[in-house]
Amino acid sequence: PTPSAAPPPRRTTRADHLGASTYAAKGWTAFAAGDYAAAEAAYAQALALAPGDAETAALHGWALAALGRDDDALLSAHRVLTAAPPPGAAALARVALGRVCLRKGITGEALEHLTRAVRDDADRRATLYATFHLGLAYGQRGMHDDAVAFLRRALALGPNLVEAHYALGRAHWLAGAPDAAHEAWRAGAAAGKFSPWAARCEELRLHMAGGGALPAE
């Protein structure tokens, strides 16, 4: 089985005769494995069965953001936040907002959403992925030492988040530490045998070892 990048969700006990929580669990398993299309479909099914579940709605926004469906992800996250959700669901929605803002190049707003999610520390998944995306945000601003610090923190929170090893290697390289970059990619290749990011880590390590230029992201 594919290792999860973060602990499984802790759901409150509630009546669930329609099986919505089963679809939500499938959604998280797919998301952690990098199968974002399957995650989106599972979360959509869970919401069809339990439309009032703010946590599932927020995670559906994660899947939409991961698929590049930015407008849908923004709408989903804003709907969650305007409905006065529990703290954990709010933190998850802010991560979706931060991810979309980061991709759109609105780095300042991304930092605000992600920093709030980390500060609230209301959901372990939100804290992990917000910390990871803060690393990407600081890298986008050219603050590579800060990027390294946040990416290391993300890996301390979730050692199986192989994408963070890939990003950490890039941050080290751009910070002028090629040996540390190679070590990060080597660790990523070893950490996630079933992850597509493990293969990307090894490919980039070999590319850079052969004298190649760091690809643009």
Short mmCIF file of N, CA and C in Angstrom, two decimals, residues 5-181:
data_model
loop_
_atom_site.label_atom_id
_atom_site.label_comp_id
_atom_site.label_asym_id
_atom_site.label_seq_id
_atom_site.Cartn_x
_atom_site.Cartn_y
_atom_site.Cartn_z
N ALA A 5 0.98 10.56 3.54
CA ALA A 5 1.85 11.68 3.85
C ALA A 5 1.53 12.28 5.20
N ALA A 6 0.37 11.99 5.74
CA ALA A 6 -0.03 12.54 7.02
C ALA A 6 -0.95 11.54 7.69
N PRO A 7 -1.18 11.70 9.00
CA PRO A 7 -2.06 10.76 9.71
C PRO A 7 -3.46 10.78 9.12
N PRO A 8 -4.18 9.70 9.23
CA PRO A 8 -5.55 9.68 8.72
C PRO A 8 -6.41 10.65 9.49
N PRO A 9 -7.46 11.17 8.87
CA PRO A 9 -8.30 12.15 9.54
C PRO A 9 -8.98 11.58 10.77
N ARG A 10 -9.15 12.43 11.77
CA ARG A 10 -9.87 12.05 12.97
C ARG A 10 -11.27 12.65 12.88
N ARG A 11 -12.24 11.85 12.61
CA ARG A 11 -13.59 12.33 12.39
C ARG A 11 -14.41 12.17 13.66
N THR A 12 -15.33 13.11 13.86
CA THR A 12 -16.20 13.03 15.01
C THR A 12 -17.21 11.92 14.81
N THR A 13 -17.65 11.32 15.91
CA THR A 13 -18.64 10.26 15.83
C THR A 13 -20.00 10.86 15.48
N ARG A 14 -20.64 10.34 14.46
CA ARG A 14 -21.94 10.85 14.05
C ARG A 14 -22.65 9.76 13.27
N ALA A 15 -23.96 9.93 13.13
CA ALA A 15 -24.72 8.99 12.32
C ALA A 15 -24.25 9.07 10.88
N ASP A 16 -23.99 7.93 10.28
CA ASP A 16 -23.43 7.94 8.94
C ASP A 16 -23.95 6.74 8.18
N HIS A 17 -25.27 6.58 8.16
CA HIS A 17 -25.83 5.40 7.53
C HIS A 17 -25.67 5.43 6.02
N LEU A 18 -25.36 6.59 5.46
CA LEU A 18 -25.20 6.68 4.01
C LEU A 18 -23.78 6.35 3.55
N GLY A 19 -22.87 6.22 4.50
CA GLY A 19 -21.50 5.87 4.13
C GLY A 19 -20.65 7.01 3.66
N ALA A 20 -21.01 8.25 4.00
CA ALA A 20 -20.23 9.40 3.55
C ALA A 20 -18.80 9.35 4.07
N SER A 21 -18.63 8.90 5.32
CA SER A 21 -17.29 8.88 5.89
C SER A 21 -16.39 7.88 5.16
N THR A 22 -16.98 6.83 4.61
CA THR A 22 -16.19 5.87 3.84
C THR A 22 -15.62 6.52 2.59
N TYR A 23 -16.44 7.30 1.91
CA TYR A 23 -15.95 8.02 0.72
C TYR A 23 -14.92 9.07 1.11
N ALA A 24 -15.13 9.73 2.25
CA ALA A 24 -14.17 10.73 2.69
C ALA A 24 -12.82 10.08 2.99
N ALA A 25 -12.84 8.91 3.62
CA ALA A 25 -11.60 8.19 3.90
C ALA A 25 -10.91 7.77 2.61
N LYS A 26 -11.69 7.32 1.63
CA LYS A 26 -11.12 6.97 0.33
C LYS A 26 -10.50 8.20 -0.33
N GLY A 27 -11.16 9.34 -0.16
CA GLY A 27 -10.62 10.58 -0.72
C GLY A 27 -9.27 10.92 -0.15
N TRP A 28 -9.12 10.77 1.18
CA TRP A 28 -7.83 11.10 1.78
C TRP A 28 -6.75 10.11 1.34
N THR A 29 -7.08 8.83 1.27
CA THR A 29 -6.10 7.84 0.83
C THR A 29 -5.61 8.16 -0.58
N ALA A 30 -6.55 8.51 -1.46
CA ALA A 30 -6.18 8.85 -2.84
C ALA A 30 -5.35 10.13 -2.88
N PHE A 31 -5.74 11.12 -2.09
CA PHE A 31 -4.99 12.38 -2.08
C PHE A 31 -3.56 12.16 -1.62
N ALA A 32 -3.40 11.44 -0.52
CA ALA A 32 -2.06 11.19 0.02
C ALA A 32 -1.19 10.41 -0.96
N ALA A 33 -1.82 9.60 -1.83
CA ALA A 33 -1.09 8.84 -2.83
C ALA A 33 -0.82 9.65 -4.09
N GLY A 34 -1.36 10.87 -4.16
CA GLY A 34 -1.15 11.71 -5.33
C GLY A 34 -2.14 11.47 -6.45
N ASP A 35 -3.19 10.69 -6.19
CA ASP A 35 -4.22 10.45 -7.20
C ASP A 35 -5.35 11.46 -6.96
N TYR A 36 -5.14 12.67 -7.45
CA TYR A 36 -6.04 13.76 -7.11
C TYR A 36 -7.40 13.65 -7.80
N ALA A 37 -7.44 13.04 -8.97
CA ALA A 37 -8.72 12.85 -9.65
C ALA A 37 -9.60 11.90 -8.85
N ALA A 38 -9.01 10.81 -8.35
CA ALA A 38 -9.77 9.87 -7.54
C ALA A 38 -10.20 10.51 -6.23
N ALA A 39 -9.32 11.34 -5.66
CA ALA A 39 -9.67 12.04 -4.41
C ALA A 39 -10.85 12.97 -4.63
N GLU A 40 -10.82 13.73 -5.71
CA GLU A 40 -11.92 14.66 -5.99
C GLU A 40 -13.23 13.91 -6.17
N ALA A 41 -13.20 12.80 -6.88
CA ALA A 41 -14.42 12.02 -7.10
C ALA A 41 -14.96 11.46 -5.78
N ALA A 42 -14.06 10.97 -4.93
CA ALA A 42 -14.50 10.40 -3.66
C ALA A 42 -15.08 11.48 -2.74
N TYR A 43 -14.43 12.62 -2.68
CA TYR A 43 -14.94 13.71 -1.84
C TYR A 43 -16.27 14.23 -2.37
N ALA A 44 -16.40 14.30 -3.69
CA ALA A 44 -17.67 14.75 -4.27
C ALA A 44 -18.80 13.79 -3.89
N GLN A 45 -18.50 12.49 -3.91
CA GLN A 45 -19.51 11.51 -3.52
C GLN A 45 -19.86 11.65 -2.04
N ALA A 46 -18.84 11.87 -1.21
CA ALA A 46 -19.08 12.05 0.22
C ALA A 46 -19.96 13.27 0.47
N LEU A 47 -19.71 14.34 -0.27
CA LEU A 47 -20.51 15.56 -0.10
C LEU A 47 -21.93 15.37 -0.61
N ALA A 48 -22.11 14.54 -1.63
CA ALA A 48 -23.46 14.26 -2.10
C ALA A 48 -24.27 13.55 -1.02
N LEU A 49 -23.58 12.74 -0.21
CA LEU A 49 -24.25 11.99 0.86
C LEU A 49 -24.37 12.80 2.14
N ALA A 50 -23.42 13.70 2.36
CA ALA A 50 -23.42 14.51 3.59
C ALA A 50 -22.99 15.93 3.24
N PRO A 51 -23.87 16.71 2.60
CA PRO A 51 -23.49 18.03 2.09
C PRO A 51 -23.11 19.04 3.16
N GLY A 52 -23.47 18.79 4.41
CA GLY A 52 -23.15 19.75 5.45
C GLY A 52 -21.82 19.52 6.13
N ASP A 53 -21.02 18.56 5.66
CA ASP A 53 -19.75 18.24 6.32
C ASP A 53 -18.66 19.21 5.87
N ALA A 54 -18.32 20.17 6.75
CA ALA A 54 -17.37 21.22 6.40
C ALA A 54 -15.97 20.67 6.15
N GLU A 55 -15.57 19.65 6.93
CA GLU A 55 -14.24 19.08 6.75
C GLU A 55 -14.10 18.45 5.36
N THR A 56 -15.10 17.68 4.97
CA THR A 56 -15.05 17.06 3.65
C THR A 56 -15.08 18.11 2.55
N ALA A 57 -15.88 19.16 2.73
CA ALA A 57 -15.93 20.23 1.73
C ALA A 57 -14.57 20.90 1.60
N ALA A 58 -13.88 21.12 2.73
CA ALA A 58 -12.56 21.75 2.67
C ALA A 58 -11.56 20.86 1.96
N LEU A 59 -11.61 19.56 2.24
CA LEU A 59 -10.69 18.64 1.58
C LEU A 59 -11.02 18.47 0.10
N HIS A 60 -12.29 18.59 -0.24
CA HIS A 60 -12.65 18.59 -1.65
C HIS A 60 -11.98 19.78 -2.34
N GLY A 61 -11.91 20.90 -1.64
CA GLY A 61 -11.19 22.05 -2.18
C GLY A 61 -9.71 21.76 -2.40
N TRP A 62 -9.11 20.96 -1.50
CA TRP A 62 -7.71 20.56 -1.70
C TRP A 62 -7.55 19.79 -3.01
N ALA A 63 -8.46 18.84 -3.23
CA ALA A 63 -8.36 18.02 -4.45
C ALA A 63 -8.55 18.89 -5.69
N LEU A 64 -9.50 19.81 -5.63
CA LEU A 64 -9.72 20.71 -6.77
C LEU A 64 -8.47 21.56 -7.03
N ALA A 65 -7.86 22.06 -5.96
CA ALA A 65 -6.65 22.87 -6.13
C ALA A 65 -5.52 22.03 -6.72
N ALA A 66 -5.38 20.79 -6.24
CA ALA A 66 -4.32 19.92 -6.75
C ALA A 66 -4.51 19.60 -8.22
N LEU A 67 -5.75 19.59 -8.68
CA LEU A 67 -6.06 19.33 -10.09
C LEU A 67 -5.92 20.58 -10.95
N GLY A 68 -5.62 21.71 -10.32
CA GLY A 68 -5.50 22.95 -11.07
C GLY A 68 -6.83 23.62 -11.36
N ARG A 69 -7.89 23.18 -10.73
CA ARG A 69 -9.20 23.78 -10.92
C ARG A 69 -9.34 24.92 -9.91
N ASP A 70 -8.58 25.97 -10.16
CA ASP A 70 -8.41 27.02 -9.18
C ASP A 70 -9.71 27.73 -8.82
N ASP A 71 -10.50 28.09 -9.82
CA ASP A 71 -11.74 28.82 -9.53
C ASP A 71 -12.68 27.98 -8.68
N ASP A 72 -12.79 26.69 -9.00
CA ASP A 72 -13.64 25.81 -8.21
C ASP A 72 -13.10 25.65 -6.79
N ALA A 73 -11.78 25.56 -6.66
CA ALA A 73 -11.17 25.42 -5.35
C ALA A 73 -11.39 26.67 -4.50
N LEU A 74 -11.25 27.84 -5.11
CA LEU A 74 -11.47 29.09 -4.38
C LEU A 74 -12.92 29.19 -3.91
N LEU A 75 -13.84 28.85 -4.80
CA LEU A 75 -15.26 28.91 -4.44
C LEU A 75 -15.56 27.96 -3.29
N SER A 76 -15.02 26.75 -3.38
CA SER A 76 -15.23 25.76 -2.32
C SER A 76 -14.70 26.25 -0.99
N ALA A 77 -13.47 26.78 -0.99
CA ALA A 77 -12.85 27.23 0.26
C ALA A 77 -13.61 28.41 0.86
N HIS A 78 -14.03 29.35 0.01
CA HIS A 78 -14.77 30.51 0.51
C HIS A 78 -16.12 30.09 1.09
N ARG A 79 -16.75 29.11 0.47
CA ARG A 79 -18.02 28.62 1.01
C ARG A 79 -17.84 28.02 2.39
N VAL A 80 -16.76 27.27 2.56
CA VAL A 80 -16.49 26.67 3.87
C VAL A 80 -16.29 27.76 4.91
N LEU A 81 -15.46 28.75 4.59
CA LEU A 81 -15.10 29.77 5.57
C LEU A 81 -16.26 30.69 5.92
N THR A 82 -17.14 30.95 4.97
CA THR A 82 -18.28 31.83 5.26
C THR A 82 -19.38 31.13 6.04
N ALA A 83 -19.28 29.82 6.19
CA ALA A 83 -20.29 29.06 6.91
C ALA A 83 -19.93 28.85 8.38
N ALA A 84 -18.94 29.61 8.89
CA ALA A 84 -18.50 29.49 10.28
C ALA A 84 -18.19 28.04 10.65
N PRO A 85 -17.21 27.42 9.98
CA PRO A 85 -16.90 26.01 10.21
C PRO A 85 -16.14 25.80 11.52
N PRO A 86 -16.02 24.55 11.97
CA PRO A 86 -15.13 24.24 13.09
C PRO A 86 -13.69 24.64 12.75
N PRO A 87 -12.85 24.88 13.76
CA PRO A 87 -11.47 25.34 13.51
C PRO A 87 -10.68 24.45 12.54
N GLY A 88 -10.84 23.13 12.66
CA GLY A 88 -10.09 22.24 11.78
C GLY A 88 -10.47 22.41 10.32
N ALA A 89 -11.76 22.50 10.05
CA ALA A 89 -12.21 22.68 8.67
C ALA A 89 -11.78 24.04 8.13
N ALA A 90 -11.80 25.06 8.99
CA ALA A 90 -11.36 26.39 8.56
C ALA A 90 -9.88 26.36 8.17
N ALA A 91 -9.07 25.67 8.97
CA ALA A 91 -7.64 25.57 8.66
C ALA A 91 -7.42 24.85 7.34
N LEU A 92 -8.17 23.77 7.11
CA LEU A 92 -8.06 23.05 5.85
C LEU A 92 -8.43 23.93 4.67
N ALA A 93 -9.48 24.73 4.82
CA ALA A 93 -9.90 25.62 3.74
C ALA A 93 -8.83 26.68 3.46
N ARG A 94 -8.17 27.16 4.50
CA ARG A 94 -7.13 28.18 4.30
C ARG A 94 -5.94 27.60 3.54
N VAL A 95 -5.65 26.33 3.74
CA VAL A 95 -4.56 25.71 2.98
C VAL A 95 -4.91 25.69 1.49
N ALA A 96 -6.16 25.37 1.17
CA ALA A 96 -6.58 25.38 -0.23
C ALA A 96 -6.44 26.78 -0.82
N LEU A 97 -6.87 27.78 -0.07
CA LEU A 97 -6.72 29.16 -0.54
C LEU A 97 -5.25 29.51 -0.75
N GLY A 98 -4.41 29.13 0.21
CA GLY A 98 -2.99 29.43 0.09
C GLY A 98 -2.36 28.76 -1.11
N ARG A 99 -2.75 27.53 -1.37
CA ARG A 99 -2.18 26.81 -2.51
C ARG A 99 -2.56 27.47 -3.83
N VAL A 100 -3.82 27.87 -3.95
CA VAL A 100 -4.25 28.51 -5.19
C VAL A 100 -3.58 29.87 -5.36
N CYS A 101 -3.52 30.66 -4.29
CA CYS A 101 -2.86 31.96 -4.37
C CYS A 101 -1.40 31.81 -4.77
N LEU A 102 -0.75 30.79 -4.24
CA LEU A 102 0.65 30.54 -4.56
C LEU A 102 0.81 30.25 -6.04
N ARG A 103 -0.07 29.42 -6.60
CA ARG A 103 0.03 29.09 -8.02
C ARG A 103 -0.26 30.31 -8.90
N LYS A 104 -1.13 31.19 -8.42
CA LYS A 104 -1.46 32.39 -9.18
C LYS A 104 -0.40 33.49 -9.02
N GLY A 105 0.60 33.24 -8.17
CA GLY A 105 1.65 34.22 -7.96
C GLY A 105 1.29 35.30 -6.97
N ILE A 106 0.20 35.11 -6.23
CA ILE A 106 -0.21 36.08 -5.21
C ILE A 106 0.43 35.63 -3.90
N THR A 107 1.75 35.78 -3.83
CA THR A 107 2.51 35.15 -2.75
C THR A 107 2.18 35.74 -1.39
N GLY A 108 1.98 37.06 -1.32
CA GLY A 108 1.68 37.69 -0.05
C GLY A 108 0.40 37.15 0.56
N GLU A 109 -0.64 37.02 -0.25
CA GLU A 109 -1.91 36.49 0.25
C GLU A 109 -1.77 35.02 0.62
N ALA A 110 -0.99 34.28 -0.18
CA ALA A 110 -0.74 32.88 0.13
C ALA A 110 -0.09 32.75 1.51
N LEU A 111 0.90 33.58 1.78
CA LEU A 111 1.58 33.54 3.07
C LEU A 111 0.61 33.82 4.22
N GLU A 112 -0.33 34.75 4.01
CA GLU A 112 -1.29 35.06 5.06
C GLU A 112 -2.16 33.85 5.39
N HIS A 113 -2.72 33.23 4.36
CA HIS A 113 -3.60 32.07 4.58
C HIS A 113 -2.84 30.92 5.23
N LEU A 114 -1.65 30.63 4.71
CA LEU A 114 -0.90 29.48 5.19
C LEU A 114 -0.37 29.70 6.61
N THR A 115 0.09 30.92 6.88
CA THR A 115 0.57 31.23 8.22
C THR A 115 -0.55 31.12 9.24
N ARG A 116 -1.76 31.56 8.85
CA ARG A 116 -2.90 31.44 9.77
C ARG A 116 -3.21 29.96 10.05
N ALA A 117 -3.14 29.14 9.02
CA ALA A 117 -3.41 27.71 9.22
C ALA A 117 -2.41 27.07 10.17
N VAL A 118 -1.13 27.44 10.02
CA VAL A 118 -0.10 26.90 10.91
C VAL A 118 -0.29 27.42 12.33
N ARG A 119 -0.58 28.71 12.45
CA ARG A 119 -0.74 29.30 13.78
C ARG A 119 -1.92 28.69 14.53
N ASP A 120 -3.02 28.45 13.81
CA ASP A 120 -4.19 27.86 14.46
C ASP A 120 -3.93 26.42 14.90
N ASP A 121 -3.15 25.68 14.11
CA ASP A 121 -2.77 24.30 14.44
C ASP A 121 -3.99 23.48 14.88
N ALA A 122 -5.08 23.60 14.09
CA ALA A 122 -6.34 22.96 14.45
C ALA A 122 -6.54 21.61 13.79
N ASP A 123 -5.70 21.28 12.83
CA ASP A 123 -5.80 20.00 12.13
C ASP A 123 -4.40 19.61 11.70
N ARG A 124 -3.99 18.39 12.00
CA ARG A 124 -2.60 17.97 11.72
C ARG A 124 -2.28 18.01 10.24
N ARG A 125 -3.26 17.64 9.41
CA ARG A 125 -3.03 17.69 7.96
C ARG A 125 -2.86 19.12 7.48
N ALA A 126 -3.69 20.02 8.00
CA ALA A 126 -3.60 21.42 7.61
C ALA A 126 -2.25 22.00 8.03
N THR A 127 -1.81 21.68 9.24
CA THR A 127 -0.53 22.19 9.72
C THR A 127 0.61 21.68 8.85
N LEU A 128 0.59 20.40 8.52
CA LEU A 128 1.64 19.80 7.69
C LEU A 128 1.69 20.46 6.31
N TYR A 129 0.56 20.48 5.62
CA TYR A 129 0.57 20.98 4.24
C TYR A 129 0.73 22.49 4.17
N ALA A 130 0.25 23.21 5.19
CA ALA A 130 0.49 24.65 5.22
C ALA A 130 1.97 24.93 5.40
N THR A 131 2.64 24.17 6.27
CA THR A 131 4.08 24.34 6.47
C THR A 131 4.83 24.05 5.19
N PHE A 132 4.44 22.97 4.50
CA PHE A 132 5.07 22.63 3.22
C PHE A 132 4.91 23.75 2.21
N HIS A 133 3.69 24.26 2.06
CA HIS A 133 3.46 25.30 1.07
C HIS A 133 4.09 26.63 1.47
N LEU A 134 4.27 26.87 2.77
CA LEU A 134 5.05 28.04 3.16
C LEU A 134 6.48 27.93 2.65
N GLY A 135 7.03 26.72 2.69
CA GLY A 135 8.36 26.52 2.12
C GLY A 135 8.39 26.86 0.64
N LEU A 136 7.36 26.44 -0.09
CA LEU A 136 7.29 26.77 -1.52
C LEU A 136 7.12 28.27 -1.72
N ALA A 137 6.32 28.90 -0.86
CA ALA A 137 6.07 30.33 -1.00
C ALA A 137 7.35 31.14 -0.80
N TYR A 138 8.11 30.79 0.23
CA TYR A 138 9.36 31.51 0.45
C TYR A 138 10.36 31.25 -0.66
N GLY A 139 10.34 30.04 -1.21
CA GLY A 139 11.18 29.77 -2.36
C GLY A 139 10.77 30.61 -3.55
N GLN A 140 9.47 30.78 -3.74
CA GLN A 140 8.97 31.61 -4.84
C GLN A 140 9.43 33.06 -4.70
N ARG A 141 9.62 33.50 -3.46
CA ARG A 141 10.10 34.86 -3.21
C ARG A 141 11.62 34.95 -3.25
N GLY A 142 12.30 33.85 -3.50
CA GLY A 142 13.76 33.85 -3.55
C GLY A 142 14.41 33.80 -2.18
N MET A 143 13.63 33.50 -1.14
CA MET A 143 14.15 33.42 0.23
C MET A 143 14.44 31.95 0.54
N HIS A 144 15.53 31.46 -0.06
CA HIS A 144 15.75 30.02 -0.08
C HIS A 144 16.13 29.44 1.28
N ASP A 145 16.81 30.21 2.12
CA ASP A 145 17.12 29.71 3.46
C ASP A 145 15.85 29.53 4.27
N ASP A 146 14.91 30.47 4.14
CA ASP A 146 13.62 30.33 4.81
C ASP A 146 12.85 29.14 4.25
N ALA A 147 12.94 28.97 2.94
CA ALA A 147 12.27 27.83 2.31
C ALA A 147 12.81 26.52 2.89
N VAL A 148 14.11 26.42 3.01
CA VAL A 148 14.73 25.22 3.59
C VAL A 148 14.20 24.97 5.00
N ALA A 149 14.10 26.02 5.80
CA ALA A 149 13.65 25.86 7.18
C ALA A 149 12.23 25.32 7.25
N PHE A 150 11.33 25.86 6.42
CA PHE A 150 9.95 25.40 6.45
C PHE A 150 9.81 24.00 5.88
N LEU A 151 10.56 23.68 4.84
CA LEU A 151 10.48 22.35 4.25
C LEU A 151 11.03 21.29 5.20
N ARG A 152 12.08 21.62 5.92
CA ARG A 152 12.58 20.70 6.95
C ARG A 152 11.54 20.48 8.04
N ARG A 153 10.86 21.58 8.41
CA ARG A 153 9.82 21.46 9.44
C ARG A 153 8.68 20.58 8.94
N ALA A 154 8.34 20.74 7.66
CA ALA A 154 7.28 19.91 7.09
C ALA A 154 7.65 18.44 7.14
N LEU A 155 8.90 18.12 6.84
CA LEU A 155 9.33 16.73 6.86
C LEU A 155 9.40 16.18 8.28
N ALA A 156 9.64 17.05 9.26
CA ALA A 156 9.60 16.60 10.65
C ALA A 156 8.17 16.24 11.04
N LEU A 157 7.19 16.97 10.48
CA LEU A 157 5.79 16.71 10.77
C LEU A 157 5.27 15.50 9.99
N GLY A 158 5.76 15.34 8.76
CA GLY A 158 5.28 14.25 7.91
C GLY A 158 6.42 13.68 7.08
N PRO A 159 7.19 12.76 7.64
CA PRO A 159 8.37 12.22 6.95
C PRO A 159 8.06 11.56 5.60
N ASN A 160 6.82 11.12 5.39
CA ASN A 160 6.46 10.46 4.13
C ASN A 160 5.93 11.41 3.07
N LEU A 161 6.01 12.71 3.33
CA LEU A 161 5.60 13.70 2.33
C LEU A 161 6.76 13.86 1.34
N VAL A 162 6.83 12.96 0.38
CA VAL A 162 8.01 12.87 -0.49
C VAL A 162 8.17 14.13 -1.33
N GLU A 163 7.08 14.78 -1.66
CA GLU A 163 7.16 16.02 -2.44
C GLU A 163 8.01 17.06 -1.71
N ALA A 164 8.01 17.02 -0.39
CA ALA A 164 8.80 17.98 0.38
C ALA A 164 10.30 17.70 0.22
N HIS A 165 10.68 16.43 0.08
CA HIS A 165 12.09 16.12 -0.19
C HIS A 165 12.52 16.73 -1.53
N TYR A 166 11.66 16.60 -2.52
CA TYR A 166 11.96 17.15 -3.85
C TYR A 166 12.16 18.65 -3.76
N ALA A 167 11.21 19.34 -3.10
CA ALA A 167 11.28 20.79 -2.98
C ALA A 167 12.46 21.21 -2.11
N LEU A 168 12.76 20.44 -1.07
CA LEU A 168 13.90 20.76 -0.21
C LEU A 168 15.21 20.70 -0.99
N GLY A 169 15.34 19.70 -1.85
CA GLY A 169 16.54 19.63 -2.68
C GLY A 169 16.69 20.85 -3.56
N ARG A 170 15.61 21.28 -4.16
CA ARG A 170 15.66 22.50 -5.00
C ARG A 170 16.04 23.72 -4.17
N ALA A 171 15.45 23.82 -2.98
CA ALA A 171 15.75 24.97 -2.12
C ALA A 171 17.22 24.97 -1.70
N HIS A 172 17.75 23.81 -1.35
CA HIS A 172 19.16 23.72 -0.99
C HIS A 172 20.04 24.13 -2.18
N TRP A 173 19.69 23.63 -3.35
CA TRP A 173 20.50 23.93 -4.53
C TRP A 173 20.52 25.44 -4.80
N LEU A 174 19.35 26.06 -4.73
CA LEU A 174 19.25 27.49 -4.98
C LEU A 174 19.89 28.31 -3.87
N ALA A 175 20.01 27.71 -2.68
CA ALA A 175 20.68 28.39 -1.57
C ALA A 175 22.20 28.19 -1.61
N GLY A 176 22.67 27.47 -2.64
CA GLY A 176 24.11 27.27 -2.79
C GLY A 176 24.66 26.11 -2.00
N ALA A 177 23.82 25.09 -1.75
CA ALA A 177 24.26 23.92 -0.99
C ALA A 177 23.98 22.66 -1.79
N PRO A 178 24.77 22.39 -2.85
CA PRO A 178 24.49 21.25 -3.72
C PRO A 178 24.58 19.90 -3.02
N ASP A 179 25.50 19.73 -2.08
CA ASP A 179 25.59 18.44 -1.39
C ASP A 179 24.32 18.16 -0.60
N ALA A 180 23.81 19.18 0.07
CA ALA A 180 22.56 19.01 0.82
C ALA A 180 21.39 18.74 -0.13
N ALA A 181 21.43 19.34 -1.31
CA ALA A 181 20.38 19.10 -2.30
C ALA A 181 20.37 17.65 -2.73
#
